Amino acid sequence: MDSIAIFSPGSVANVCCGFDVLGFCLDPIGDRMIVRQSKTPGIRISDVKGFKVPLNPKKNVASVAAEALLKDYPSKFGYEIEIDKTIKPGSGLGSSASSASGAVFAINELMGSPLDRKQLIQYALAGERLASGAKHADNLAPVLLGGFTLVRCLESMDVLPLPTPNELVASIVHPKIELKTSYARAILKKEVFLQDAVHQWANVGAFVSALYTNDYDLISRSLEDIIIEPNRSMLIPEYDALKSSALESGALGFGISGSGPSVFALSQGTKTAKKVVQSMSDILAPLDLAFDTYVSNINQKGIQII
Amino acid sequence: MDSIAIFSPGSVANVCCGFDVLGFCLDPIGDRMIVRQSKTPGIRISDVKGFKVPLNPKKNVASVAAEALLKDYPSKFGYEIEIDKTIKPGSGLGSSASSASGAVFAINELMGSPLDRKQLIQYALAGERLASGAKHADNLAPVLLGGFTLVRCLESMDVLPLPTPNELVASIVHPKIELKTSYARAILKKEVFLQDAVHQWANVGAFVSALYTNDYDLISRSLEDIIIEPNRSMLIPEYDALKSSALESGALGFGISGSGPSVFALSQGTKTAKKVVQSMSDILAPLDLAFDTYVSNINQKGIQII
């Protein structure tokens, strides 16, 4: 095998209560990538379609992640990466995680899979850091492992796959405004009230329990964010109205996808998820603002060879 | 039925990462209580054996909890509570929760069980507040429900039973020093670093996941407390030495039980738990300090009629 084509999906990080630790993988949204083995050593971005990302391998998250992998697993070959980028960078839908994970996944396959999917996360991190200025794996983990994931500890790369209740469906709205992850991170307060942190970790524990027990009511009660949402929601147009309309249309919960500007809702069943996405569209339609909407099952497989 | 005898067990609250939300129920330690229905209305503490607690019903956590129950569920009868108190108040082993839960459990039984165990928590809370000056249910929930519990939200009384891996055994050491819950609470910082809170809620999520998957290694990795332990451990004699000896003897994790001074370790299997408790005894034995030790299975039943 000297070339491989993959689908590397988008993802939703944070998931309300789980800032920097929880994430889940999306289905319809994702980048297609082709990686070709080459006799010329080094990593090159051979082509970019769709959204524009750098061709300079020092500035592209895919090649930076690939370089990190090759540093530990040297190869006599080089690799040429072609990206069909359908996830807009800065959308909050895990655009950089998709490219970074995709690159290391594809090259690992071409090298005969010396690493498993979990081990690839640490290499994809190098790309993620380039994009956001901070190391975080809450998008990378679901892209590589599929389903819901929890990053227990980034330093020790302790990442857990979590179960996915079958009927959970995500509704996504991506308002096309520019919002840098680094800025969305910079506005967060460095300190939080202990009592708020306690409330948040109670919700994290309850949400994890709900995933194991398929308890949709508990999923709904625990999808709450009293720490990050109050700071970041003001960056997103019509946030409160979107949230109200989603919940009134039957969503179990609603929050910012990653650091925004995309927002997501989780619902029980596709019918409700479609109603929810329609209600959110109705809020944004009258505004002078482009936006995309998606209804997505939770992708339990993660990156796939196509 | 006009009288009832119960065993109301001790409990461990906080459980390292889960300050104010996690708890589990103990087996060998607990108060015995006899509650008798009387034709004279009102609540009386008829007798106290073992550790001394107030006979004045306005100052005893059992009667205060019972009064809260009778306010919502009036009875033409009165109730006389006899307490054989074997859990020392202020030990960190859920002494007040045992008495408060026991009283409402027993009276509810005598009234024909209008409420289930979960519904009783809110009434037991009145007693807990008298003891500690703050409302918290992380001891009450395991005493009433058994096993591990998570208090998602105190205001809405959203309390979850969690599964208990079969081989988990607790080792407890209770150094007999005076340590008021209200003081141990007062020394906590009101604000914490966001990055520490994130680390803590990742551990809470991971610990809950580990309980569902019987993953003892993950239980061990997630039994970590970077927020409360640094403040409170200094109140406990030889804390660092106790922790080191417990972990070196094979404990999965170690922490302060409730607000202390008792400490607990969790181990896989009774053999290890006994070794752990012995190693902790060896640390305290040379000191001029009385202490008790216990090895306890996780009590999955909670309060029982005897």
Coordinates of C-alpha atoms in Angstrom, one line a residue:
Chain A
M1 CA 0.0 0.0 0.0
D2 CA 1.6 3.3 -1.0
S3 CA -1.5 5.6 -0.8
I4 CA -4.5 5.8 1.4
A5 CA -7.8 7.8 1.3
I6 CA -9.6 8.5 4.6
F7 CA -12.6 10.3 6.0
S8 CA -11.6 12.3 9.1
P9 CA -14.7 13.5 10.9
G10 CA -15.5 16.7 12.7
S11 CA -16.2 16.6 16.4
V12 CA -17.8 18.5 19.3
A13 CA -15.5 19.2 22.3
N14 CA -16.4 20.3 25.8
V15 CA -20.0 19.1 25.6
C16 CA -21.4 21.6 28.2
C17 CA -20.1 20.4 31.6
G18 CA -16.9 18.8 30.3
F19 CA -14.7 21.7 29.3
D20 CA -11.4 20.4 28.0
V21 CA -12.2 16.8 28.7
L22 CA -15.4 15.6 27.0
G23 CA -16.0 15.3 23.2
F24 CA -17.9 13.3 20.7
C25 CA -17.5 12.5 17.0
L26 CA -19.7 13.7 14.2
D27 CA -21.0 11.8 11.1
P28 CA -21.7 13.9 8.1
I29 CA -19.1 16.6 8.5
G30 CA -15.5 15.7 7.9
D31 CA -12.4 16.2 5.8
R32 CA -11.3 13.7 3.1
M33 CA -7.6 13.2 2.9
I34 CA -5.3 11.2 0.5
V35 CA -1.8 10.5 1.8
R36 CA 0.7 9.1 -0.7
Q37 CA 4.0 7.5 0.2
S38 CA 6.9 9.1 -1.7
K39 CA 10.5 8.2 -2.2
T40 CA 11.5 11.8 -1.3
P41 CA 11.8 12.0 2.5
G42 CA 9.8 14.7 4.4
I43 CA 6.2 15.8 4.6
R44 CA 4.5 17.9 1.9
I45 CA 1.0 19.3 1.6
S46 CA 0.5 18.4 -2.1
D47 CA -2.9 19.9 -2.5
V48 CA -5.7 21.6 -0.6
K49 CA -9.3 21.7 -1.7
G50 CA -12.3 23.3 0.0
F51 CA -11.4 25.7 2.8
K52 CA -8.0 27.2 2.5
V53 CA -5.3 26.0 4.8
P54 CA -1.5 26.6 4.6
L55 CA 0.5 24.6 2.0
N56 CA 3.7 25.4 4.0
P57 CA 4.3 22.1 6.0
K58 CA 5.5 24.1 9.0
K59 CA 2.2 25.9 9.2
N60 CA -0.3 23.2 8.4
V61 CA -1.6 21.2 11.3
A62 CA -1.7 18.0 9.3
S63 CA 2.0 18.1 8.4
V64 CA 3.1 19.3 11.8
A65 CA 1.3 16.3 13.4
A66 CA 2.8 14.0 10.8
E67 CA 6.3 15.4 11.5
A68 CA 5.8 14.7 15.2
L69 CA 5.0 11.1 14.4
L70 CA 8.0 10.7 12.1
K71 CA 10.3 12.1 14.7
D72 CA 9.5 9.1 16.9
Y73 CA 8.9 6.6 14.1
P74 CA 11.4 7.5 11.4
S75 CA 10.6 6.4 7.9
K76 CA 12.8 6.1 4.8
F77 CA 9.8 7.4 2.8
G78 CA 8.2 10.8 2.6
Y79 CA 4.5 11.5 2.6
E80 CA 2.4 13.8 0.5
I81 CA -0.9 14.9 2.0
E82 CA -3.8 16.1 0.0
I83 CA -6.7 17.6 2.0
D84 CA -10.2 18.1 0.9
K85 CA -11.1 20.5 3.7
T86 CA -14.9 20.7 4.4
I87 CA -14.7 21.6 8.0
K88 CA -14.0 25.4 8.2
P89 CA -11.0 26.3 10.4
G90 CA -12.2 28.2 13.4
S91 CA -15.7 26.8 13.2
G92 CA -15.6 25.0 16.6
L93 CA -16.2 21.7 14.9
G94 CA -12.8 20.3 15.3
S95 CA -11.3 21.3 12.0
S96 CA -7.7 21.2 13.1
A97 CA -8.3 17.9 15.0
S98 CA -9.7 16.3 11.8
S99 CA -6.6 17.2 9.8
A100 CA -4.1 16.5 12.4
S101 CA -5.6 13.1 13.4
G102 CA -6.2 12.2 9.7
A103 CA -2.5 12.8 8.9
V104 CA -1.1 10.6 11.6
F105 CA -3.8 8.0 11.1
A106 CA -3.0 7.7 7.4
I107 CA 0.7 7.6 7.8
N108 CA 0.5 5.1 10.6
E109 CA -1.6 2.9 8.2
L110 CA 1.0 3.3 5.4
M111 CA 3.7 2.3 7.9
G112 CA 1.9 -0.9 8.8
S113 CA 0.1 0.3 11.9
P114 CA 2.9 0.3 14.5
L115 CA 0.6 2.4 16.7
D116 CA -3.0 2.0 17.8
R117 CA -5.6 4.8 17.6
K118 CA -5.1 5.8 21.2
Q119 CA -1.3 6.1 20.8
L120 CA -1.8 8.4 17.8
I121 CA -3.4 11.1 19.9
Q122 CA -0.2 12.3 21.3
Y123 CA 1.2 12.9 17.8
A124 CA -1.9 14.6 16.6
L125 CA -1.6 17.0 19.6
A126 CA 1.4 18.7 17.9
G127 CA -1.0 19.9 15.1
E128 CA -3.7 20.9 17.6
R129 CA -1.2 23.0 19.5
L130 CA -0.2 24.8 16.3
A131 CA -3.9 25.7 15.6
S132 CA -5.0 26.8 19.1
G133 CA -1.9 27.7 21.0
A134 CA -2.8 25.2 23.7
K135 CA -2.5 21.4 23.9
H136 CA -5.9 19.8 24.2
A137 CA -7.1 16.4 23.1
D138 CA -10.9 16.7 23.6
N139 CA -11.4 16.9 19.8
L140 CA -8.6 14.5 18.8
A141 CA -9.8 11.7 21.1
P142 CA -13.3 11.4 19.5
V143 CA -12.0 11.8 16.0
L144 CA -9.6 8.9 16.5
L145 CA -11.7 6.7 18.8
G146 CA -15.2 7.5 17.8
G147 CA -18.2 8.0 20.0
F148 CA -17.9 9.9 23.3
T149 CA -14.5 10.2 24.9
L150 CA -13.0 11.6 28.1
V151 CA -9.5 12.9 28.4
R152 CA -8.6 12.1 32.0
C153 CA -5.1 13.3 31.8
L154 CA -3.3 14.9 28.9
E155 CA 0.2 14.6 30.3
S156 CA -0.1 10.8 30.7
M157 CA -2.3 10.5 27.6
D158 CA -5.0 8.8 29.7
V159 CA -8.0 8.9 27.3
L160 CA -11.2 6.9 27.9
P161 CA -13.8 5.8 25.3
L162 CA -17.3 6.2 26.7
P163 CA -20.5 4.4 25.6
T164 CA -22.9 6.2 23.2
P165 CA -26.6 5.8 23.8
N166 CA -28.1 4.7 20.5
E167 CA -30.8 7.3 20.1
L168 CA -28.6 10.4 20.7
V169 CA -28.5 12.7 17.7
A170 CA -26.7 16.1 17.4
S171 CA -28.0 19.2 15.8
I172 CA -25.3 21.7 14.8
V173 CA -25.5 25.3 13.7
H174 CA -22.4 27.0 12.4
P175 CA -22.8 30.7 12.2
K176 CA -20.1 31.8 9.8
I177 CA -18.3 34.4 11.8
E178 CA -14.6 34.4 12.6
L179 CA -13.7 33.3 16.1
K180 CA -10.2 32.3 17.0
T181 CA -9.8 29.5 19.5
S182 CA -6.9 31.3 21.1
Y183 CA -9.2 34.4 21.7
A184 CA -12.0 32.2 23.0
R185 CA -9.5 30.7 25.4
A186 CA -8.0 34.0 26.4
I187 CA -11.3 35.5 27.7
L188 CA -11.8 32.7 30.2
K189 CA -11.2 33.5 33.8
K190 CA -8.2 31.8 35.3
E191 CA -9.9 31.2 38.6
V192 CA -13.4 29.9 39.3
F193 CA -15.5 29.6 42.4
L194 CA -15.1 26.3 44.2
Q195 CA -18.8 25.9 44.5
D196 CA -19.2 26.3 40.8
A197 CA -16.5 23.8 40.1
V198 CA -18.2 21.3 42.4
H199 CA -21.4 21.8 40.6
Q200 CA -19.6 21.3 37.3
W201 CA -17.8 18.1 38.3
A202 CA -21.1 16.7 39.7
N203 CA -22.5 17.2 36.2
V204 CA -19.5 15.5 34.6
G205 CA -19.9 12.5 36.8
A206 CA -23.6 12.4 36.2
F207 CA -23.2 12.7 32.4
V208 CA -20.8 9.8 32.3
S209 CA -23.1 7.8 34.4
A210 CA -26.0 8.7 32.0
L211 CA -24.0 7.5 29.0
Y212 CA -23.5 4.1 30.7
T213 CA -27.2 3.8 31.7
N214 CA -28.8 5.3 28.6
D215 CA -30.6 7.7 30.8
Y216 CA -31.7 10.5 28.5
D217 CA -33.3 12.5 31.3
L218 CA -30.1 12.5 33.2
I219 CA -28.1 13.4 30.1
S220 CA -30.5 16.4 29.8
R221 CA -30.1 17.4 33.5
S222 CA -26.3 17.1 33.4
L223 CA -25.7 19.0 30.1
E224 CA -25.2 22.2 32.0
D225 CA -22.2 24.6 32.0
I226 CA -22.0 27.3 34.6
I227 CA -18.3 28.0 34.2
I228 CA -17.4 28.5 30.5
E229 CA -20.8 29.3 28.9
P230 CA -21.3 32.6 30.8
N231 CA -18.0 33.9 29.4
R232 CA -18.1 32.6 25.9
S233 CA -21.7 32.7 24.9
M234 CA -21.5 36.5 24.3
L235 CA -19.2 35.8 21.4
I236 CA -22.0 33.9 19.5
P237 CA -24.8 35.7 17.8
E238 CA -28.2 35.1 19.3
Y239 CA -26.8 32.5 21.7
D240 CA -29.6 32.7 24.3
A241 CA -32.3 32.6 21.6
L242 CA -30.7 29.6 20.0
K243 CA -30.5 27.8 23.3
S244 CA -34.1 28.6 24.2
S245 CA -35.4 27.5 20.8
A246 CA -33.4 24.3 20.9
L247 CA -34.6 23.3 24.4
E248 CA -38.2 24.4 23.6
S249 CA -38.1 22.1 20.5
G250 CA -37.2 19.2 22.7
A251 CA -33.4 19.1 22.8
L252 CA -31.9 17.4 25.8
G253 CA -29.2 20.0 26.1
F254 CA -27.5 22.8 24.2
G255 CA -24.1 24.3 24.3
I256 CA -21.1 25.8 22.5
S257 CA -19.3 23.4 20.3
G258 CA -15.6 23.6 21.3
S259 CA -14.8 27.2 21.6
G260 CA -17.5 28.2 19.1
P261 CA -18.9 29.9 17.1
S262 CA -20.8 26.6 16.3
V263 CA -23.4 25.5 18.7
F264 CA -24.8 22.0 19.2
A265 CA -27.8 20.4 20.7
L266 CA -28.2 16.7 21.7
S267 CA -31.6 15.2 21.2
Q268 CA -33.2 11.8 21.6
G269 CA -34.0 10.6 18.1
T270 CA -33.5 12.1 14.6
K271 CA -37.0 13.5 14.4
T272 CA -36.5 15.8 17.4
A273 CA -32.9 16.6 16.2
K274 CA -34.3 17.9 12.9
K275 CA -37.0 19.9 14.6
V276 CA -34.3 21.4 16.9
V277 CA -32.0 22.4 13.9
Q278 CA -35.0 23.9 12.2
S279 CA -35.9 26.0 15.2
M280 CA -32.3 27.3 15.4
S281 CA -32.3 28.1 11.7
D282 CA -35.5 30.1 12.2
I283 CA -33.6 32.3 14.7
L284 CA -30.7 33.0 12.4
A285 CA -32.5 33.2 9.1
P286 CA -33.7 36.8 9.6
L287 CA -30.2 38.0 10.3
D288 CA -27.6 39.2 7.8
L289 CA -25.4 36.2 8.7
A290 CA -24.5 33.1 6.7
F291 CA -24.7 29.8 8.6
D292 CA -24.7 26.0 8.0
T293 CA -26.7 23.4 9.8
Y294 CA -26.2 19.7 10.3
V295 CA -28.1 16.8 11.9
S296 CA -25.6 14.2 12.8
N297 CA -25.6 10.8 14.5
I298 CA -22.8 10.2 16.9
N299 CA -20.1 8.6 14.8
Q300 CA -19.0 5.6 16.7
K301 CA -16.2 4.6 14.4
G302 CA -14.1 7.8 14.1
I303 CA -11.7 8.1 11.2
Q304 CA -12.3 5.6 8.4
I305 CA -10.4 4.4 5.4
I306 CA -12.5 5.0 2.3
Chain B
M1 CA -45.4 -2.1 64.2
D2 CA -44.8 0.4 67.0
S3 CA -41.0 0.1 67.3
I4 CA -38.1 -0.6 65.0
A5 CA -34.4 -1.4 65.4
I6 CA -32.0 -0.4 62.7
F7 CA -28.3 -0.4 61.8
S8 CA -27.3 2.9 60.2
P9 CA -23.8 2.7 58.7
G10 CA -20.9 5.1 58.5
S11 CA -19.8 6.4 55.2
V12 CA -16.9 8.0 53.4
A13 CA -17.7 11.3 51.6
N14 CA -15.7 13.2 48.9
V15 CA -13.6 10.2 47.8
C16 CA -10.6 12.2 46.6
C17 CA -11.7 13.8 43.4
G18 CA -15.4 14.0 44.3
F19 CA -15.5 16.8 46.9
D20 CA -19.1 17.4 48.1
V21 CA -20.6 14.9 45.5
L22 CA -19.2 11.4 45.9
G23 CA -19.6 9.0 48.8
F24 CA -19.7 5.4 49.7
C25 CA -21.2 3.3 52.5
L26 CA -19.3 1.4 55.1
D27 CA -20.0 -2.0 56.5
P28 CA -18.7 -2.7 60.0
I29 CA -19.0 0.8 61.5
G30 CA -22.4 2.2 62.3
D31 CA -24.9 3.3 64.8
R32 CA -27.7 1.1 66.2
M33 CA -30.9 2.9 66.8
I34 CA -34.3 1.9 68.2
V35 CA -37.2 4.2 67.4
R36 CA -40.5 3.7 69.3
Q37 CA -43.8 5.2 68.4
S38 CA -45.4 7.0 71.3
K39 CA -48.9 8.4 72.0
T40 CA -47.3 11.7 73.2
P41 CA -46.6 13.8 70.1
G42 CA -43.2 15.2 69.4
I43 CA -39.7 13.8 69.0
R44 CA -37.6 12.8 72.1
I45 CA -34.1 11.4 72.4
S46 CA -34.9 8.7 75.0
D47 CA -31.4 7.4 75.5
V48 CA -27.9 7.7 74.1
K49 CA -25.2 5.0 74.6
G50 CA -21.7 5.1 73.3
F51 CA -20.4 8.5 72.1
K52 CA -22.2 11.4 73.8
V53 CA -24.6 13.4 71.7
P54 CA -27.2 15.9 72.9
L55 CA -30.4 14.7 74.5
N56 CA -32.0 18.0 73.7
P57 CA -34.1 17.3 70.6
K58 CA -33.4 20.8 69.2
K59 CA -29.6 20.0 69.3
N60 CA -29.5 16.4 68.2
V61 CA -29.2 15.7 64.5
A62 CA -31.5 12.7 64.6
S63 CA -34.4 14.5 66.2
V64 CA -33.9 17.6 64.0
A65 CA -34.0 15.4 60.9
A66 CA -37.1 13.6 62.3
E67 CA -38.8 17.0 63.0
A68 CA -38.2 18.0 59.3
L69 CA -39.9 14.8 58.2
L70 CA -42.9 15.2 60.5
K71 CA -43.3 18.8 59.3
D72 CA -44.2 17.6 55.9
Y73 CA -45.7 14.3 57.0
P74 CA -47.6 15.0 60.2
S75 CA -48.3 12.2 62.6
K76 CA -50.7 11.8 65.5
F77 CA -48.0 9.9 67.2
G78 CA -44.7 11.0 68.7
Y79 CA -41.4 9.1 68.4
E80 CA -38.7 8.2 70.9
I81 CA -35.2 7.7 69.6
E82 CA -32.6 5.6 71.3
I83 CA -29.1 5.8 69.8
D84 CA -26.2 3.5 70.4
K85 CA -23.6 5.7 68.9
T86 CA -20.5 3.9 67.8
I87 CA -19.4 6.5 65.1
K88 CA -17.6 9.3 66.9
P89 CA -19.0 12.7 66.0
G90 CA -16.4 14.7 64.1
S91 CA -14.5 11.6 63.0
G92 CA -15.1 12.2 59.3
L93 CA -17.0 8.9 59.0
G94 CA -20.4 10.3 58.6
S95 CA -21.5 10.2 62.2
S96 CA -24.2 12.8 61.9
A97 CA -25.4 11.4 58.5
S98 CA -25.8 8.0 60.2
S99 CA -28.0 9.4 63.0
A100 CA -30.0 11.8 60.8
S101 CA -30.6 9.2 58.1
G102 CA -31.4 6.5 60.7
A103 CA -34.0 8.7 62.4
V104 CA -35.9 9.5 59.2
F105 CA -35.6 6.0 57.9
A106 CA -37.0 4.5 61.1
I107 CA -39.9 6.9 61.4
N108 CA -40.8 6.5 57.7
E109 CA -40.9 2.7 58.3
L110 CA -43.2 3.2 61.4
M111 CA -45.4 5.4 59.3
G112 CA -45.8 2.7 56.7
S113 CA -43.1 3.9 54.3
P114 CA -44.8 6.8 52.5
L115 CA -41.4 7.8 51.2
D116 CA -38.6 5.9 49.4
R117 CA -35.0 6.0 50.5
K118 CA -34.1 8.7 48.0
Q119 CA -36.9 11.0 49.1
L120 CA -35.7 10.7 52.7
I121 CA -32.4 12.4 51.9
Q122 CA -33.9 15.9 51.9
Y123 CA -35.3 15.4 55.5
A124 CA -32.0 13.9 56.8
L125 CA -30.3 17.1 55.4
A126 CA -31.8 19.1 58.2
G127 CA -29.8 17.1 60.7
E128 CA -26.7 17.3 58.6
R129 CA -26.9 21.0 58.4
L130 CA -27.1 21.2 62.2
A131 CA -23.9 19.2 62.5
S132 CA -21.8 20.9 59.9
G133 CA -23.3 24.3 59.3
A134 CA -23.7 23.5 55.6
K135 CA -26.1 21.4 53.6
H136 CA -24.4 18.5 52.0
A137 CA -25.7 15.0 51.1
D138 CA -22.6 13.2 50.1
N139 CA -22.7 11.1 53.4
L140 CA -26.5 10.9 53.5
A141 CA -26.9 9.5 50.0
P142 CA -24.6 6.4 50.6
V143 CA -26.1 5.7 54.0
L144 CA -29.6 5.6 52.6
L145 CA -28.9 4.1 49.2
G146 CA -25.9 2.0 49.9
G147 CA -22.8 1.6 47.7
F148 CA -21.3 4.5 45.8
T149 CA -23.5 7.6 45.2
L150 CA -23.2 10.9 43.4
V151 CA -25.1 14.0 44.4
R152 CA -25.6 15.8 41.1
C153 CA -27.6 18.6 42.5
L154 CA -28.5 19.2 46.1
E155 CA -31.2 21.9 45.3
S156 CA -33.2 19.5 43.1
M157 CA -32.2 16.4 45.2
D158 CA -30.8 14.7 42.1
V159 CA -28.9 11.8 43.6
L160 CA -27.5 8.9 41.6
P161 CA -26.7 5.4 42.8
L162 CA -23.4 4.2 41.2
P163 CA -22.3 0.6 40.7
T164 CA -19.7 -0.9 43.1
P165 CA -17.0 -3.1 41.8
N166 CA -17.1 -6.3 43.8
E167 CA -13.5 -6.5 45.0
L168 CA -13.2 -3.0 46.3
V169 CA -12.4 -2.9 50.0
A170 CA -11.9 0.2 52.2
S171 CA -9.2 0.6 54.8
I172 CA -9.9 3.2 57.4
V173 CA -7.8 4.9 60.0
H174 CA -9.4 7.2 62.5
P175 CA -6.9 9.3 64.5
K176 CA -8.7 10.4 67.6
I177 CA -8.2 14.1 67.4
E178 CA -10.8 16.8 67.4
L179 CA -11.5 18.3 64.0
K180 CA -14.7 20.3 63.4
T181 CA -16.3 19.9 60.0
S182 CA -17.1 23.6 60.1
Y183 CA -13.4 24.4 60.6
A184 CA -12.3 22.0 57.9
R185 CA -14.7 23.7 55.6
A186 CA -13.7 27.2 56.6
I187 CA -10.1 26.7 55.6
L188 CA -10.9 25.9 52.0
K189 CA -10.2 28.5 49.4
K190 CA -13.3 30.0 47.8
E191 CA -11.7 30.1 44.4
V192 CA -9.7 27.5 42.6
F193 CA -7.7 27.6 39.3
L194 CA -9.8 26.6 36.3
Q195 CA -7.0 24.3 35.1
D196 CA -7.2 22.5 38.5
A197 CA -10.9 22.2 38.4
V198 CA -10.7 20.8 34.8
H199 CA -8.2 18.2 36.1
Q200 CA -10.5 17.3 39.0
W201 CA -13.7 17.0 36.9
A202 CA -11.8 14.8 34.4
N203 CA -11.0 12.5 37.4
V204 CA -14.6 12.5 38.6
G205 CA -15.8 11.5 35.1
A206 CA -13.1 8.8 34.9
F207 CA -13.8 7.5 38.4
V208 CA -17.5 7.1 37.5
S209 CA -16.6 5.3 34.3
A210 CA -14.3 3.0 36.2
L211 CA -17.1 2.0 38.6
Y212 CA -19.2 1.0 35.6
T213 CA -16.4 -1.0 33.9
N214 CA -14.8 -2.6 37.1
D215 CA -11.5 -1.0 35.9
Y216 CA -9.4 -1.0 39.1
D217 CA -6.4 0.6 37.4
L218 CA -8.6 3.5 36.3
I219 CA -10.1 3.7 39.8
S220 CA -6.5 4.1 41.0
R221 CA -5.5 6.7 38.5
S222 CA -8.6 8.8 39.1
L223 CA -8.5 8.7 42.9
E224 CA -6.6 12.0 43.0
D225 CA -7.5 15.3 44.7
I226 CA -5.5 18.4 43.7
I227 CA -8.0 20.9 45.1
I228 CA -9.1 20.0 48.7
E229 CA -6.3 17.7 49.9
P230 CA -3.5 20.4 49.7
N231 CA -5.5 22.5 52.2
R232 CA -6.9 19.9 54.5
S233 CA -4.2 17.3 54.7
M234 CA -2.1 19.5 57.1
L235 CA -4.9 19.1 59.7
I236 CA -4.2 15.3 59.9
P237 CA -1.2 13.9 61.7
E238 CA 1.3 12.1 59.5
Y239 CA -0.9 12.5 56.5
D240 CA 1.8 12.2 53.9
A241 CA 3.4 9.2 55.6
L242 CA 0.0 7.5 55.8
K243 CA -0.6 8.1 52.2
S244 CA 2.8 6.8 51.1
S245 CA 2.5 3.7 53.2
A246 CA -1.0 2.9 52.0
L247 CA 0.0 3.3 48.3
E248 CA 3.2 1.4 48.8
S249 CA 1.2 -1.4 50.4
G250 CA -0.9 -1.7 47.3
A251 CA -3.8 0.6 47.8
L252 CA -5.5 1.9 44.7
G253 CA -6.0 5.3 46.2
F254 CA -5.9 7.2 49.5
G255 CA -7.6 10.3 50.8
I256 CA -9.3 12.2 53.6
S257 CA -12.6 10.7 54.6
G258 CA -15.1 13.5 54.5
S259 CA -13.5 16.5 56.2
G260 CA -11.2 14.2 58.3
P261 CA -9.5 13.4 60.6
S262 CA -10.2 9.9 59.4
V263 CA -8.4 8.8 56.2
F264 CA -9.4 6.0 53.9
A265 CA -7.7 3.8 51.2
L266 CA -9.5 1.7 48.6
S267 CA -7.9 -1.6 47.6
Q268 CA -8.7 -4.5 45.3
G269 CA -9.4 -7.4 47.7
T270 CA -9.5 -7.8 51.5
K271 CA -5.9 -9.2 51.7
T272 CA -4.5 -5.9 50.3
A273 CA -6.9 -3.8 52.4
K274 CA -5.6 -5.5 55.6
K275 CA -2.0 -5.0 54.6
V276 CA -2.8 -1.3 53.9
V277 CA -4.5 -0.8 57.3
Q278 CA -1.6 -2.5 59.0
S279 CA 0.9 -0.2 57.2
M280 CA -1.0 2.8 58.3
S281 CA -1.2 1.5 61.9
D282 CA 2.6 1.1 61.9
I283 CA 2.9 4.8 61.1
L284 CA 0.7 6.0 63.9
A285 CA 1.6 3.4 66.6
P286 CA 4.8 5.1 67.7
L287 CA 3.0 8.4 68.3
D288 CA 1.2 9.5 71.5
L289 CA -2.1 9.4 69.7
A290 CA -5.1 7.0 70.0
F291 CA -6.6 5.7 66.8
D292 CA -9.0 3.1 65.4
T293 CA -8.7 1.1 62.3
Y294 CA -11.3 -0.7 60.2
V295 CA -11.3 -2.8 57.1
S296 CA -14.7 -2.5 55.4
N297 CA -16.4 -3.9 52.3
I298 CA -18.5 -1.4 50.5
N299 CA -21.9 -1.8 52.0
Q300 CA -24.3 -2.0 49.1
K301 CA -27.5 -2.1 51.2
G302 CA -27.2 1.0 53.3
I303 CA -29.4 1.3 56.4
Q304 CA -31.0 -2.0 57.4
I305 CA -33.7 -3.1 59.8
I306 CA -32.2 -5.5 62.4

